[in-house]
Amino acid sequence: MSRSTFLQTEPVGNAIVAEILCEQMGERETQIIQDEISAAAEPVGWRLAIDLSNVTFMPSAGLGMLVAIHNSAKLSKGKVAVFGVADDLMMMLKVTHLDKLFAIKPTREAAIKAVS
């Protein structure tokens, strides 16, 4: 398990679970989180489950980070699933059509299964 100010990662089987620890993600946080997720996800072939349960607000920088993570995973033939998505955040993902990019799962276990 690896933990920083903004992210905690944990290997689970052949995947990585990345828990975003901050409630709101600005420019500074998103770049750090993206770099840390990339460092953790590359060794496992981008099989990544992202826990958004702590996130209450995600501005455009956070949405852009999710798109960049998706693109990196796609290039590596990996998979990304998200879970712990609050209702307000889910609405934002739907409005921006990012709900079509990710497997959005109701539980940690379902997200891990989707990427393994």
PDB file of C-alpha atoms in Angstrom:
ATOM      1  CA  MET A   1       0.000   0.000   0.000  1.00  0.00           C
ATOM      2  CA  SER A   2       1.187   3.484  -0.833  1.00  0.00           C
ATOM      3  CA  ARG A   3      -0.217   6.679   0.645  1.00  0.00           C
ATOM      4  CA  SER A   4       0.379  10.347  -0.052  1.00  0.00           C
ATOM      5  CA  THR A   5      -1.517  13.499   0.828  1.00  0.00           C
ATOM      6  CA  PHE A   6      -3.992  13.078  -2.028  1.00  0.00           C
ATOM      7  CA  LEU A   7      -3.980   9.389  -2.956  1.00  0.00           C
ATOM      8  CA  GLN A   8      -3.745   5.942  -1.440  1.00  0.00           C
ATOM      9  CA  THR A   9      -3.039   2.969  -3.689  1.00  0.00           C
ATOM     10  CA  GLU A  10      -3.327  -0.692  -2.876  1.00  0.00           C
ATOM     11  CA  PRO A  11      -2.533  -3.716  -5.028  1.00  0.00           C
ATOM     12  CA  VAL A  12      -5.423  -6.189  -5.099  1.00  0.00           C
ATOM     13  CA  GLY A  13      -4.739  -9.304  -7.139  1.00  0.00           C
ATOM     14  CA  ASN A  14      -3.578  -8.140 -10.561  1.00  0.00           C
ATOM     15  CA  ALA A  15      -5.118  -4.672 -10.192  1.00  0.00           C
ATOM     16  CA  ILE A  16      -4.578  -1.430  -8.305  1.00  0.00           C
ATOM     17  CA  VAL A  17      -7.216   0.296  -6.192  1.00  0.00           C
ATOM     18  CA  ALA A  18      -6.574   4.045  -6.052  1.00  0.00           C
ATOM     19  CA  GLU A  19      -8.491   5.963  -3.386  1.00  0.00           C
ATOM     20  CA  ILE A  20      -8.550   9.706  -3.978  1.00  0.00           C
ATOM     21  CA  LEU A  21      -8.323  11.249  -0.517  1.00  0.00           C
ATOM     22  CA  CYS A  22      -9.161  14.899  -1.184  1.00  0.00           C
ATOM     23  CA  GLU A  23     -12.727  16.208  -1.312  1.00  0.00           C
ATOM     24  CA  GLN A  24     -12.024  18.795  -3.995  1.00  0.00           C
ATOM     25  CA  MET A  25      -9.454  18.550  -6.748  1.00  0.00           C
ATOM     26  CA  GLY A  26      -7.870  21.681  -8.148  1.00  0.00           C
ATOM     27  CA  GLU A  27      -5.089  21.982 -10.724  1.00  0.00           C
ATOM     28  CA  ARG A  28      -2.350  21.188  -8.207  1.00  0.00           C
ATOM     29  CA  GLU A  29      -4.032  18.116  -6.766  1.00  0.00           C
ATOM     30  CA  THR A  30      -5.078  16.652 -10.104  1.00  0.00           C
ATOM     31  CA  GLN A  31      -1.556  16.701 -11.527  1.00  0.00           C
ATOM     32  CA  ILE A  32      -0.129  15.017  -8.429  1.00  0.00           C
ATOM     33  CA  ILE A  33      -2.926  12.427  -8.369  1.00  0.00           C
ATOM     34  CA  GLN A  34      -2.549  11.709 -12.086  1.00  0.00           C
ATOM     35  CA  ASP A  35       1.214  11.218 -11.740  1.00  0.00           C
ATOM     36  CA  GLU A  36       0.796   8.920  -8.733  1.00  0.00           C
ATOM     37  CA  ILE A  37      -1.949   6.876 -10.399  1.00  0.00           C
ATOM     38  CA  SER A  38       0.198   6.481 -13.516  1.00  0.00           C
ATOM     39  CA  ALA A  39       3.156   5.291 -11.453  1.00  0.00           C
ATOM     40  CA  ALA A  40       0.981   2.709  -9.669  1.00  0.00           C
ATOM     41  CA  ALA A  41      -1.063   1.568 -12.690  1.00  0.00           C
ATOM     42  CA  GLU A  42       1.686   1.086 -15.277  1.00  0.00           C
ATOM     43  CA  PRO A  43       3.302  -1.951 -13.576  1.00  0.00           C
ATOM     44  CA  VAL A  44      -0.057  -3.801 -13.507  1.00  0.00           C
ATOM     45  CA  GLY A  45      -0.998  -3.031 -17.112  1.00  0.00           C
ATOM     46  CA  TRP A  46      -3.418  -0.252 -16.204  1.00  0.00           C
ATOM     47  CA  ARG A  47      -5.938  -2.481 -14.409  1.00  0.00           C
ATOM     48  CA  LEU A  48      -7.242   0.286 -12.194  1.00  0.00           C
ATOM     49  CA  ALA A  49     -10.204   0.761  -9.855  1.00  0.00           C
ATOM     50  CA  ILE A  50     -10.590   4.368  -8.693  1.00  0.00           C
ATOM     51  CA  ASP A  51     -12.408   5.090  -5.422  1.00  0.00           C
ATOM     52  CA  LEU A  52     -14.155   8.474  -5.596  1.00  0.00           C
ATOM     53  CA  SER A  53     -16.045   8.144  -2.308  1.00  0.00           C
ATOM     54  CA  ASN A  54     -14.143  11.053  -0.692  1.00  0.00           C
ATOM     55  CA  VAL A  55     -14.627  13.381  -3.665  1.00  0.00           C
ATOM     56  CA  THR A  56     -17.462  15.889  -3.255  1.00  0.00           C
ATOM     57  CA  PHE A  57     -16.517  18.326  -6.020  1.00  0.00           C
ATOM     58  CA  MET A  58     -14.612  17.758  -9.241  1.00  0.00           C
ATOM     59  CA  PRO A  59     -13.960  20.807 -11.425  1.00  0.00           C
ATOM     60  CA  SER A  60     -12.824  20.622 -15.029  1.00  0.00           C
ATOM     61  CA  ALA A  61      -9.234  19.853 -13.988  1.00  0.00           C
ATOM     62  CA  GLY A  62     -10.432  16.697 -12.243  1.00  0.00           C
ATOM     63  CA  LEU A  63     -12.572  15.676 -15.196  1.00  0.00           C
ATOM     64  CA  GLY A  64      -9.604  16.239 -17.494  1.00  0.00           C
ATOM     65  CA  MET A  65      -7.493  14.053 -15.223  1.00  0.00           C
ATOM     66  CA  LEU A  66     -10.029  11.230 -15.518  1.00  0.00           C
ATOM     67  CA  VAL A  67      -9.958  11.524 -19.310  1.00  0.00           C
ATOM     68  CA  ALA A  68      -6.140  11.446 -19.321  1.00  0.00           C
ATOM     69  CA  ILE A  69      -6.158   8.347 -17.089  1.00  0.00           C
ATOM     70  CA  HIS A  70      -8.681   6.684 -19.406  1.00  0.00           C
ATOM     71  CA  ASN A  71      -6.541   7.501 -22.451  1.00  0.00           C
ATOM     72  CA  SER A  72      -3.387   6.105 -20.831  1.00  0.00           C
ATOM     73  CA  ALA A  73      -5.213   2.917 -19.888  1.00  0.00           C
ATOM     74  CA  LYS A  74      -6.663   2.562 -23.381  1.00  0.00           C
ATOM     75  CA  LEU A  75      -3.226   2.948 -24.995  1.00  0.00           C
ATOM     76  CA  SER A  76      -1.929   0.161 -22.755  1.00  0.00           C
ATOM     77  CA  LYS A  77      -5.002  -2.012 -23.371  1.00  0.00           C
ATOM     78  CA  GLY A  78      -5.888  -1.636 -19.700  1.00  0.00           C
ATOM     79  CA  LYS A  79      -9.190  -1.148 -17.926  1.00  0.00           C
ATOM     80  CA  VAL A  80     -10.448   1.550 -15.572  1.00  0.00           C
ATOM     81  CA  ALA A  81     -13.486   1.356 -13.319  1.00  0.00           C
ATOM     82  CA  VAL A  82     -14.693   3.881 -10.778  1.00  0.00           C
ATOM     83  CA  PHE A  83     -16.755   3.360  -7.659  1.00  0.00           C
ATOM     84  CA  GLY A  84     -17.972   5.358  -4.684  1.00  0.00           C
ATOM     85  CA  VAL A  85     -19.434   8.034  -6.951  1.00  0.00           C
ATOM     86  CA  ALA A  86     -21.675  10.502  -5.079  1.00  0.00           C
ATOM     87  CA  ASP A  87     -24.973  11.515  -6.689  1.00  0.00           C
ATOM     88  CA  ASP A  88     -23.805  15.053  -7.578  1.00  0.00           C
ATOM     89  CA  LEU A  89     -20.618  13.725  -9.117  1.00  0.00           C
ATOM     90  CA  MET A  90     -22.568  11.083 -11.035  1.00  0.00           C
ATOM     91  CA  MET A  91     -24.774  13.812 -12.477  1.00  0.00           C
ATOM     92  CA  MET A  92     -21.667  15.713 -13.603  1.00  0.00           C
ATOM     93  CA  LEU A  93     -20.236  12.568 -15.210  1.00  0.00           C
ATOM     94  CA  LYS A  94     -23.522  12.027 -17.057  1.00  0.00           C
ATOM     95  CA  VAL A  95     -23.797  15.644 -18.236  1.00  0.00           C
ATOM     96  CA  THR A  96     -20.245  15.495 -19.610  1.00  0.00           C
ATOM     97  CA  HIS A  97     -20.828  11.971 -21.006  1.00  0.00           C
ATOM     98  CA  LEU A  98     -17.848  10.674 -19.052  1.00  0.00           C
ATOM     99  CA  ASP A  99     -20.133   7.989 -17.661  1.00  0.00           C
ATOM    100  CA  LYS A 100     -19.754   6.353 -21.082  1.00  0.00           C
ATOM    101  CA  LEU A 101     -15.946   6.249 -20.766  1.00  0.00           C
ATOM    102  CA  PHE A 102     -15.725   4.371 -17.485  1.00  0.00           C
ATOM    103  CA  ALA A 103     -17.233   1.294 -15.951  1.00  0.00           C
ATOM    104  CA  ILE A 104     -19.028   2.876 -12.992  1.00  0.00           C
ATOM    105  CA  LYS A 105     -19.564   0.235 -10.338  1.00  0.00           C
ATOM    106  CA  PRO A 106     -21.517   0.315  -7.072  1.00  0.00           C
ATOM    107  CA  THR A 107     -18.846  -1.358  -4.922  1.00  0.00           C
ATOM    108  CA  ARG A 108     -15.114  -1.780  -4.586  1.00  0.00           C
ATOM    109  CA  GLU A 109     -15.437  -5.501  -5.264  1.00  0.00           C
ATOM    110  CA  ALA A 110     -17.432  -4.939  -8.462  1.00  0.00           C
ATOM    111  CA  ALA A 111     -14.877  -2.384  -9.695  1.00  0.00           C
ATOM    112  CA  ILE A 112     -11.961  -4.737  -9.018  1.00  0.00           C
ATOM    113  CA  LYS A 113     -13.776  -7.557 -10.805  1.00  0.00           C
ATOM    114  CA  ALA A 114     -14.445  -5.280 -13.807  1.00  0.00           C
ATOM    115  CA  VAL A 115     -10.745  -4.520 -14.299  1.00  0.00           C
ATOM    116  CA  SER A 116      -9.234  -7.898 -13.379  1.00  0.00           C
TER     117      SER A 116
END
